[in-house]
XYZ file of C-alpha atoms in Angstrom:
89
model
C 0.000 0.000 0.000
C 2.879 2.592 0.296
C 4.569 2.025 -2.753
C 1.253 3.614 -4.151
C 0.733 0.559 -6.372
C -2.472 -1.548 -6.888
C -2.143 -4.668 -4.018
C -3.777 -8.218 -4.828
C -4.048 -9.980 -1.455
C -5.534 -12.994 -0.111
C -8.571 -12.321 1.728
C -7.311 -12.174 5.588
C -9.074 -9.674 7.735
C -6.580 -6.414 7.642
C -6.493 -7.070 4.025
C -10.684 -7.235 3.492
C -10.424 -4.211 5.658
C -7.623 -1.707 4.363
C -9.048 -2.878 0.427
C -12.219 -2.642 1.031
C -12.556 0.901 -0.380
C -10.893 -0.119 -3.720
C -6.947 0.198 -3.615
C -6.644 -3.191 -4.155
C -8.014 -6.972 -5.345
C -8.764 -9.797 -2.885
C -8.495 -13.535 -4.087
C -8.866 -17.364 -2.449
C -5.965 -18.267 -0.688
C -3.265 -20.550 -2.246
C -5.029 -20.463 -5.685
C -2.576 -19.259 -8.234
C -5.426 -19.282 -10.609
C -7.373 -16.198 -8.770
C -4.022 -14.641 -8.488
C -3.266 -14.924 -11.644
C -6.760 -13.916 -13.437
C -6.324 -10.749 -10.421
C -3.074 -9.665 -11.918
C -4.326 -9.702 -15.565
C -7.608 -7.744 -14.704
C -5.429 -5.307 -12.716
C -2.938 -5.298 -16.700
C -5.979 -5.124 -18.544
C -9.172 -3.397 -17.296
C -9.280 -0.026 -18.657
C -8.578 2.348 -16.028
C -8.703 -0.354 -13.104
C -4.596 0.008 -12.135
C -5.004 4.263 -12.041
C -8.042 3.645 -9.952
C -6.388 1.163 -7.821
C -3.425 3.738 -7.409
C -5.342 6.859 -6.332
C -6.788 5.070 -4.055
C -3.736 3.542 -2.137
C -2.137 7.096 -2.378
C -4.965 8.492 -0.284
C -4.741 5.870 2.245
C -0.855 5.596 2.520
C 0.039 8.111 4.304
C -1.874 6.783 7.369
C 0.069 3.224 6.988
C 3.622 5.340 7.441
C 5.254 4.254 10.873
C 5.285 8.125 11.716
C 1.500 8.024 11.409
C 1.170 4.991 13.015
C 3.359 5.977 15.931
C 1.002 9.187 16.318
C -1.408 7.122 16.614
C -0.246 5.082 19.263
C 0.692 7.900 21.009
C -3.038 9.677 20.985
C -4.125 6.307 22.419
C -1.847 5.893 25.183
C -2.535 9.879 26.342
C -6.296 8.922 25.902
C -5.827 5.907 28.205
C -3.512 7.358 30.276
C -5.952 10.716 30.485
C -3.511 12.878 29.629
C -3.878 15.896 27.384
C -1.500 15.460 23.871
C 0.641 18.495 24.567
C 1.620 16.938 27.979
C 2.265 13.633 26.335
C 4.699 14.473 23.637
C 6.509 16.656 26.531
């Protein structure tokens, strides 16, 4: 996802979930068959790889570890009940 290129994934939860709104193609696990026929839709379908793209770019920068790390960091000052400027003190 942030390479900003269209992902085909087997269908495990995080994947269902961080594809769901179109950046990428989800296929049956260990079948080189879906895989395959996922990769040549993705080469083929008019406009599916651009649209496939834009929408990893929007999500990608939330996947970056300095993002993520934020993240954790709101979390912990919410659970800890702390304000954010006194937790990045």
């Amino acid at each position: 996802m942030t390479a900003r290129r269209p992902v085909v994934a087997t269908g495990f939860p995080h994947a269902r979930e961080l594809l769901a709104s179109g950046a990428g193609l989800l296929v049956e696990r260990q079948s080189p068959v879906a895989i395959a026929a996922a990769v040549r839709r993705v080469l083929t379908e008019p406009g599916l790889a651009a649209r496939m793209t834009a929408e990893g770019t929007e999500i990608a920068p939330g996947l970056l570890w300095p993002a993520v790390a934020d993240q954790y960091r709101q979390l912990a000052a919410m659970a800890l009940g702390l304000d954010d400027d006194r937790m990045s003190a």
